JSON list of C-alpha atoms in Angstrom, two decimals:
[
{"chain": "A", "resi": 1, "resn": "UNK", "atom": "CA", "xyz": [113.33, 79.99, 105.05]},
{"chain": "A", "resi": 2, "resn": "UNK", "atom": "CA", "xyz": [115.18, 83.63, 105.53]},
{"chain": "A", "resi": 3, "resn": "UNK", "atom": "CA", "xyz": [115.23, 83.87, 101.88]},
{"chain": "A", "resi": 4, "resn": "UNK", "atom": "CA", "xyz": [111.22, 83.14, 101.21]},
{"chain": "A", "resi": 5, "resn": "UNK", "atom": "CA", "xyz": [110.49, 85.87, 103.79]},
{"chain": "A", "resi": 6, "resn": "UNK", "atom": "CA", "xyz": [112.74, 88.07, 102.55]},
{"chain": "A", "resi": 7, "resn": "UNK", "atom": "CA", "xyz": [111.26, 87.50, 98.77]},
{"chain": "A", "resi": 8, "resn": "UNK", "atom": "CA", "xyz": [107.84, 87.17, 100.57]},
{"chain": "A", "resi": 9, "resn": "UNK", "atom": "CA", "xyz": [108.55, 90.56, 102.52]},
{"chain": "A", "resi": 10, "resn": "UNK", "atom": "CA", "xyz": [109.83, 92.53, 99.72]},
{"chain": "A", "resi": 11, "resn": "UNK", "atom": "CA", "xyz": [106.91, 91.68, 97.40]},
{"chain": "A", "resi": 12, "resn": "UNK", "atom": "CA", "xyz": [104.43, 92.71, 99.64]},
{"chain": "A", "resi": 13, "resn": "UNK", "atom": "CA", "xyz": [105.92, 95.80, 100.71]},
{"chain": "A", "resi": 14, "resn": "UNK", "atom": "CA", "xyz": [106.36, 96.63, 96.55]},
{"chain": "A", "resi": 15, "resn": "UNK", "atom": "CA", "xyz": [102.44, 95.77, 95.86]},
{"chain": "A", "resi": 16, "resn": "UNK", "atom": "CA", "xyz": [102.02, 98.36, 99.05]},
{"chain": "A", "resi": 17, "resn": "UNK", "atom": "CA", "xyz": [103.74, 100.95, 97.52]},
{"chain": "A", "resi": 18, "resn": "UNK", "atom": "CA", "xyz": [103.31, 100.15, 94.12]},
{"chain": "A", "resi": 19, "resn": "UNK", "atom": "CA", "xyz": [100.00, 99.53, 93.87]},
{"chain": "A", "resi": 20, "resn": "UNK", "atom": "CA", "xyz": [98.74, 99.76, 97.62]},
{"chain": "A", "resi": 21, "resn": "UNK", "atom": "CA", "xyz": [97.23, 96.54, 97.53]},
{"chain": "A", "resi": 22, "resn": "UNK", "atom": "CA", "xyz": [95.01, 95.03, 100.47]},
{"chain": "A", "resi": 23, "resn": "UNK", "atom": "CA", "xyz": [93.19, 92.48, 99.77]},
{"chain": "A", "resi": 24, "resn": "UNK", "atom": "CA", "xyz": [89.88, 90.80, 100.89]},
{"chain": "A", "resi": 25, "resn": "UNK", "atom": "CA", "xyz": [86.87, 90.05, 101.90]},
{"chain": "A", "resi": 26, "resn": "UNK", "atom": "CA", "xyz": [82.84, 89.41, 101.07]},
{"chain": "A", "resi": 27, "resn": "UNK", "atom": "CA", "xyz": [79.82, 92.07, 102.02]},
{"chain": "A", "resi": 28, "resn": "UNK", "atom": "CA", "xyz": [78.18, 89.09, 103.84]},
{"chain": "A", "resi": 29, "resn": "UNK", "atom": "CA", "xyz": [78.59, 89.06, 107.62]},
{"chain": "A", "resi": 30, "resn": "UNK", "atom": "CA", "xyz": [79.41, 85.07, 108.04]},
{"chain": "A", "resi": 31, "resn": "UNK", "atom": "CA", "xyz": [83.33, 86.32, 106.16]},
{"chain": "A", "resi": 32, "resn": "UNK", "atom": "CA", "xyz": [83.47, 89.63, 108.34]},
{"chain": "A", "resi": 33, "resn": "UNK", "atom": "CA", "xyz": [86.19, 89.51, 110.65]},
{"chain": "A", "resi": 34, "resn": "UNK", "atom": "CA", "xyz": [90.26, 89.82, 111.60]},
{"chain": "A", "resi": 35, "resn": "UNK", "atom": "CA", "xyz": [92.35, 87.17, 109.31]},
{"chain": "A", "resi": 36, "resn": "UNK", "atom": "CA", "xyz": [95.44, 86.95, 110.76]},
{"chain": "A", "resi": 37, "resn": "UNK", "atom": "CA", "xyz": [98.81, 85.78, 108.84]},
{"chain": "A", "resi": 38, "resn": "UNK", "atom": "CA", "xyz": [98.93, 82.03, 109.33]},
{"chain": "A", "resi": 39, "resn": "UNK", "atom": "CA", "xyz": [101.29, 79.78, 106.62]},
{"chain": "A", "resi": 40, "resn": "UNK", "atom": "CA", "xyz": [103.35, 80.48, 103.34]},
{"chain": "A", "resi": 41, "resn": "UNK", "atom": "CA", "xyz": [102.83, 77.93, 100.40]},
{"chain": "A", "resi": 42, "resn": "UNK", "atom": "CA", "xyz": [106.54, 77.56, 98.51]},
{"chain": "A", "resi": 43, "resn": "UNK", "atom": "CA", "xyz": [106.84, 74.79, 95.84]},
{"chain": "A", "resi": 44, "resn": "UNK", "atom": "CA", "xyz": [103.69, 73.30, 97.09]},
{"chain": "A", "resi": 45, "resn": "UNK", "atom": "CA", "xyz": [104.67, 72.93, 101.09]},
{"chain": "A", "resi": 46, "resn": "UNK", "atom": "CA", "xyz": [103.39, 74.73, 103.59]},
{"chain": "A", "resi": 47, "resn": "UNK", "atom": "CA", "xyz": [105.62, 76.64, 105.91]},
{"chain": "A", "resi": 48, "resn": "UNK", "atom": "CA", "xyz": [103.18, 77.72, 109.35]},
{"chain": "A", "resi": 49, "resn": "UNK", "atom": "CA", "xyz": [103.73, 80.57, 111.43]},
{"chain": "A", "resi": 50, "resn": "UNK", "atom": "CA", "xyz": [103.72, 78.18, 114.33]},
{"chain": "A", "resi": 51, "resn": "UNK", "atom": "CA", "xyz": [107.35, 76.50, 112.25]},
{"chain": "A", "resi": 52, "resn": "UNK", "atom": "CA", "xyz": [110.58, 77.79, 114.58]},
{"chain": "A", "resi": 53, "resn": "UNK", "atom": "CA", "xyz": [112.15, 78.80, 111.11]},
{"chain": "A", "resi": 54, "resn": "UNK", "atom": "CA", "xyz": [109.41, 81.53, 110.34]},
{"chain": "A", "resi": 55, "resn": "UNK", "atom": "CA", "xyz": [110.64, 84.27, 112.61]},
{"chain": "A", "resi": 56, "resn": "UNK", "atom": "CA", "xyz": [107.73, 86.09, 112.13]},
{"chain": "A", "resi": 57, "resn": "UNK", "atom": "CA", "xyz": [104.50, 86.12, 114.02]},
{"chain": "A", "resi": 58, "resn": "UNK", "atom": "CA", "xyz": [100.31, 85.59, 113.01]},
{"chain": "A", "resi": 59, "resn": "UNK", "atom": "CA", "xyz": [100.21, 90.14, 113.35]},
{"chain": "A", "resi": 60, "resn": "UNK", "atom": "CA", "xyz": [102.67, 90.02, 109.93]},
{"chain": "A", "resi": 61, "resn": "UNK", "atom": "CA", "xyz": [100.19, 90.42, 108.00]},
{"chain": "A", "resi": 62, "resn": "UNK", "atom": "CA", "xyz": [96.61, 91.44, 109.23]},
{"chain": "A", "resi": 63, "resn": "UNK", "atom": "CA", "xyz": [93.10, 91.85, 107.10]},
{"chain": "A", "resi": 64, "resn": "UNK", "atom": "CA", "xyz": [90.18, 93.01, 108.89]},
{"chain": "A", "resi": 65, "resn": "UNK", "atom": "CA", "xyz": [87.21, 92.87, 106.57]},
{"chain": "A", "resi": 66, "resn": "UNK", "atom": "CA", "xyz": [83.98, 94.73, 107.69]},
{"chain": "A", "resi": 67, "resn": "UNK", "atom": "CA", "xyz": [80.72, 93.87, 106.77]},
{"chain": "A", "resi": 68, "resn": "UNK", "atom": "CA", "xyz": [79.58, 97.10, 105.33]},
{"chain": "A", "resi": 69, "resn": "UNK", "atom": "CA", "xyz": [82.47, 95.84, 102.34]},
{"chain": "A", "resi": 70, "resn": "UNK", "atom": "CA", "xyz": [85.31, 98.16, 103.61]},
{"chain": "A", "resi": 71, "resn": "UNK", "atom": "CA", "xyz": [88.37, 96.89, 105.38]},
{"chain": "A", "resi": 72, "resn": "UNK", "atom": "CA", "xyz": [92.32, 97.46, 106.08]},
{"chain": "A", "resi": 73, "resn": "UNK", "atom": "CA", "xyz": [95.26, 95.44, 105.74]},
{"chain": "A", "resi": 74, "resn": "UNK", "atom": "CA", "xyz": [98.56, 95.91, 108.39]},
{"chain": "A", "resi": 75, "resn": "UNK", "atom": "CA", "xyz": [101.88, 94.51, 107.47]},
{"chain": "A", "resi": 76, "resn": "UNK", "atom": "CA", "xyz": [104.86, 94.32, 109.83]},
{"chain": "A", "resi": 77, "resn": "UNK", "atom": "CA", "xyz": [107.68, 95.74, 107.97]},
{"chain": "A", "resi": 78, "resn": "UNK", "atom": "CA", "xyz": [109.75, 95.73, 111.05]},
{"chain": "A", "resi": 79, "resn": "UNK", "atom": "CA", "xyz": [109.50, 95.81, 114.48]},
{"chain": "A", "resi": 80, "resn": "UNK", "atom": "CA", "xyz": [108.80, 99.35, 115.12]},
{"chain": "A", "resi": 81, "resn": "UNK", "atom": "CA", "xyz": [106.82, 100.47, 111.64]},
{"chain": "A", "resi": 82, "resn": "UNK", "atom": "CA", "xyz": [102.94, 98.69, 110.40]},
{"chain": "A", "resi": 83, "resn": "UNK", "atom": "CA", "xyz": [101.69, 100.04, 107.11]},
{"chain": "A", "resi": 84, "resn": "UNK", "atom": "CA", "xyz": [98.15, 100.17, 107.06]},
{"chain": "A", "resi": 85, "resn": "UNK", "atom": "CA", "xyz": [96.53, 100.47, 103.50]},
{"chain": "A", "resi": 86, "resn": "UNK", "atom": "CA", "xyz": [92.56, 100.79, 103.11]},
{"chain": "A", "resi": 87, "resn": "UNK", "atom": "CA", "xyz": [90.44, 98.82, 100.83]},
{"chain": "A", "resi": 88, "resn": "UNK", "atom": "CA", "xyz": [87.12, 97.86, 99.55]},
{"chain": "A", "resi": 89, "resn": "UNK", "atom": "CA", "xyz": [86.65, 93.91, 98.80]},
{"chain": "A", "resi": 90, "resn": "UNK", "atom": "CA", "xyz": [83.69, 92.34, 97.69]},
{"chain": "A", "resi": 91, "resn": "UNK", "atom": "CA", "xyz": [82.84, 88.32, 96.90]},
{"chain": "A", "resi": 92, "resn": "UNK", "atom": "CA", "xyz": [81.98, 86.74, 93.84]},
{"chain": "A", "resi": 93, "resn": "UNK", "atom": "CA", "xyz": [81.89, 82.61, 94.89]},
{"chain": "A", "resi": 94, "resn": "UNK", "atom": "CA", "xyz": [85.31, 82.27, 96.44]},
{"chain": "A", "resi": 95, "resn": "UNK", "atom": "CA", "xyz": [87.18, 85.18, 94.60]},
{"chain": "A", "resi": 96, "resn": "UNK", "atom": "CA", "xyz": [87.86, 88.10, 96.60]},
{"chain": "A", "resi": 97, "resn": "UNK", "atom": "CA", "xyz": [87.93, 91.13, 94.97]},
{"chain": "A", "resi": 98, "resn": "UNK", "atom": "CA", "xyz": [90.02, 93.73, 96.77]},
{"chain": "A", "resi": 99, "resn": "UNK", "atom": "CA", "xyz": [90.56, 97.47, 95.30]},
{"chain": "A", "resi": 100, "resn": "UNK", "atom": "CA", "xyz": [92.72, 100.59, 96.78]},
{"chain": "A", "resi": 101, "resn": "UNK", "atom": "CA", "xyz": [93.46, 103.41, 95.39]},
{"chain": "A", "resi": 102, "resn": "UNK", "atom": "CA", "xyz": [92.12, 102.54, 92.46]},
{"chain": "A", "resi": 103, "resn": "UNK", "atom": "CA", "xyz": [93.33, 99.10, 91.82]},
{"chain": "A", "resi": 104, "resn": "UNK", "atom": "CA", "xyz": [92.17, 95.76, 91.87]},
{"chain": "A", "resi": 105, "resn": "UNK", "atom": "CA", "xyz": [93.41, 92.61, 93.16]},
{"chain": "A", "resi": 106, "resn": "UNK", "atom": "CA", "xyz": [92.38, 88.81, 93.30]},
{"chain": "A", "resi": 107, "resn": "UNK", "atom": "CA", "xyz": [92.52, 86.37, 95.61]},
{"chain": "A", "resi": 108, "resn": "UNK", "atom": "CA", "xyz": [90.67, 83.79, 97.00]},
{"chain": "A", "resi": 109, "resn": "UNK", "atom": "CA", "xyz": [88.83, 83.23, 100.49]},
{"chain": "A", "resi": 110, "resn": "UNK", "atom": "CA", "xyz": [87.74, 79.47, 101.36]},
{"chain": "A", "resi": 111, "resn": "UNK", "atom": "CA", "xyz": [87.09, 77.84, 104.72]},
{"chain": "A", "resi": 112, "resn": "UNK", "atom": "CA", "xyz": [87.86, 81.21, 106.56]},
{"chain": "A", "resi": 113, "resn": "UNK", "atom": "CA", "xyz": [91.43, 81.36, 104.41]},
{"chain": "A", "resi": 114, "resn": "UNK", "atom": "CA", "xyz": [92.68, 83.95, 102.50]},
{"chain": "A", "resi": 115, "resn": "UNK", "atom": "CA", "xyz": [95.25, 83.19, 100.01]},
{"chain": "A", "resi": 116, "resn": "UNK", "atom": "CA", "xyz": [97.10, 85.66, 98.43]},
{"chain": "A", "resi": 117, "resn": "UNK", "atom": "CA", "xyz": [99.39, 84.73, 95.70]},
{"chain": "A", "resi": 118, "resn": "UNK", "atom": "CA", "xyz": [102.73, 86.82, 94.98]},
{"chain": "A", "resi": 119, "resn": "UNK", "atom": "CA", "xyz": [105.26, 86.10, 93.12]},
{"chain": "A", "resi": 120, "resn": "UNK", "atom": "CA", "xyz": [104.32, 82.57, 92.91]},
{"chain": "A", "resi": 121, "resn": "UNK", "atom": "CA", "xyz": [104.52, 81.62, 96.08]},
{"chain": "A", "resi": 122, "resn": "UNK", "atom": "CA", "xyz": [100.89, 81.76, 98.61]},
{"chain": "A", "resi": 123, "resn": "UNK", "atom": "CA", "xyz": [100.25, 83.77, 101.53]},
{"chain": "A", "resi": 124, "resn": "UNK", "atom": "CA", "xyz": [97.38, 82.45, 103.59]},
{"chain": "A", "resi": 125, "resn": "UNK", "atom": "CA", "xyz": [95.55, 84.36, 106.02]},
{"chain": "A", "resi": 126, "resn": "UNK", "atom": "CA", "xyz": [93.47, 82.29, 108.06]},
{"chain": "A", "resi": 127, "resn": "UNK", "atom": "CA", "xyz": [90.48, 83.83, 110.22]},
{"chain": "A", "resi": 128, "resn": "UNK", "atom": "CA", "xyz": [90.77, 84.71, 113.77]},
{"chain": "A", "resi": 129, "resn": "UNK", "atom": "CA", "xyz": [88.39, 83.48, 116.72]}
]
């Protein structure tokens, strides 16, 4: 599990720097909100935060999407350090559409989840109460 977070870590970080991705959300109100990191999809099975192998907790990865279609994403890269990257996301069915700094990313957002794919494995974000 150390080594999908670590893979899972270090290709997030690289789309932060890289291309300072953030990603999603929808200009309507009902998708508006804080979606919190919640479950990792590897070879098809779901690893959950909740899992005692994770290590990690739901404020790894952040997405607050506001309803005016602007929004920010916070990652954990360690204990004492959250990069927070700026976006602007927009809806088109369940494709997110997320840009920063001038790039755009996809991803999808379905029954309040956010899935991110990287590297072929699936981050899901799942919307807080």
């Amino acid at each position: 599990m150390k080594k999908i977070l670590t893979a899972l870590t270090a290709a997030v970080a690289a789309i932060l720097m890289c291309v300072c991705l953030a990603a999603c959300g929808n200009g309507e109100n009902s998708v508006a909100g804080t979606y919190k990191f919640y479950a990792v999809e590897e070879s098809g099975k779901l690893h959950y935060v909740t899992d005692e192998d994770m290590g990690i907790t739901e404020d790894y990865i952040v997405f607050t999407l506001n309803a005016d279609g602007k929004g920010e994403q916070k990652m954990q890269v360690s204990e004492t350090n959250t990069v927070t990257v700026p976006f602007e996301w927009t809806l088109n069915g369940t494709e997110l559409t997320v840009a920063a700094n001038g790039i755009e990313t996809k991803c999808t957002l379905e029954n309040e989840i956010i899935t991110i794919e990287i590297m072929g494995n699936k981050a899901l974000l799942k919307k807080s109460a």
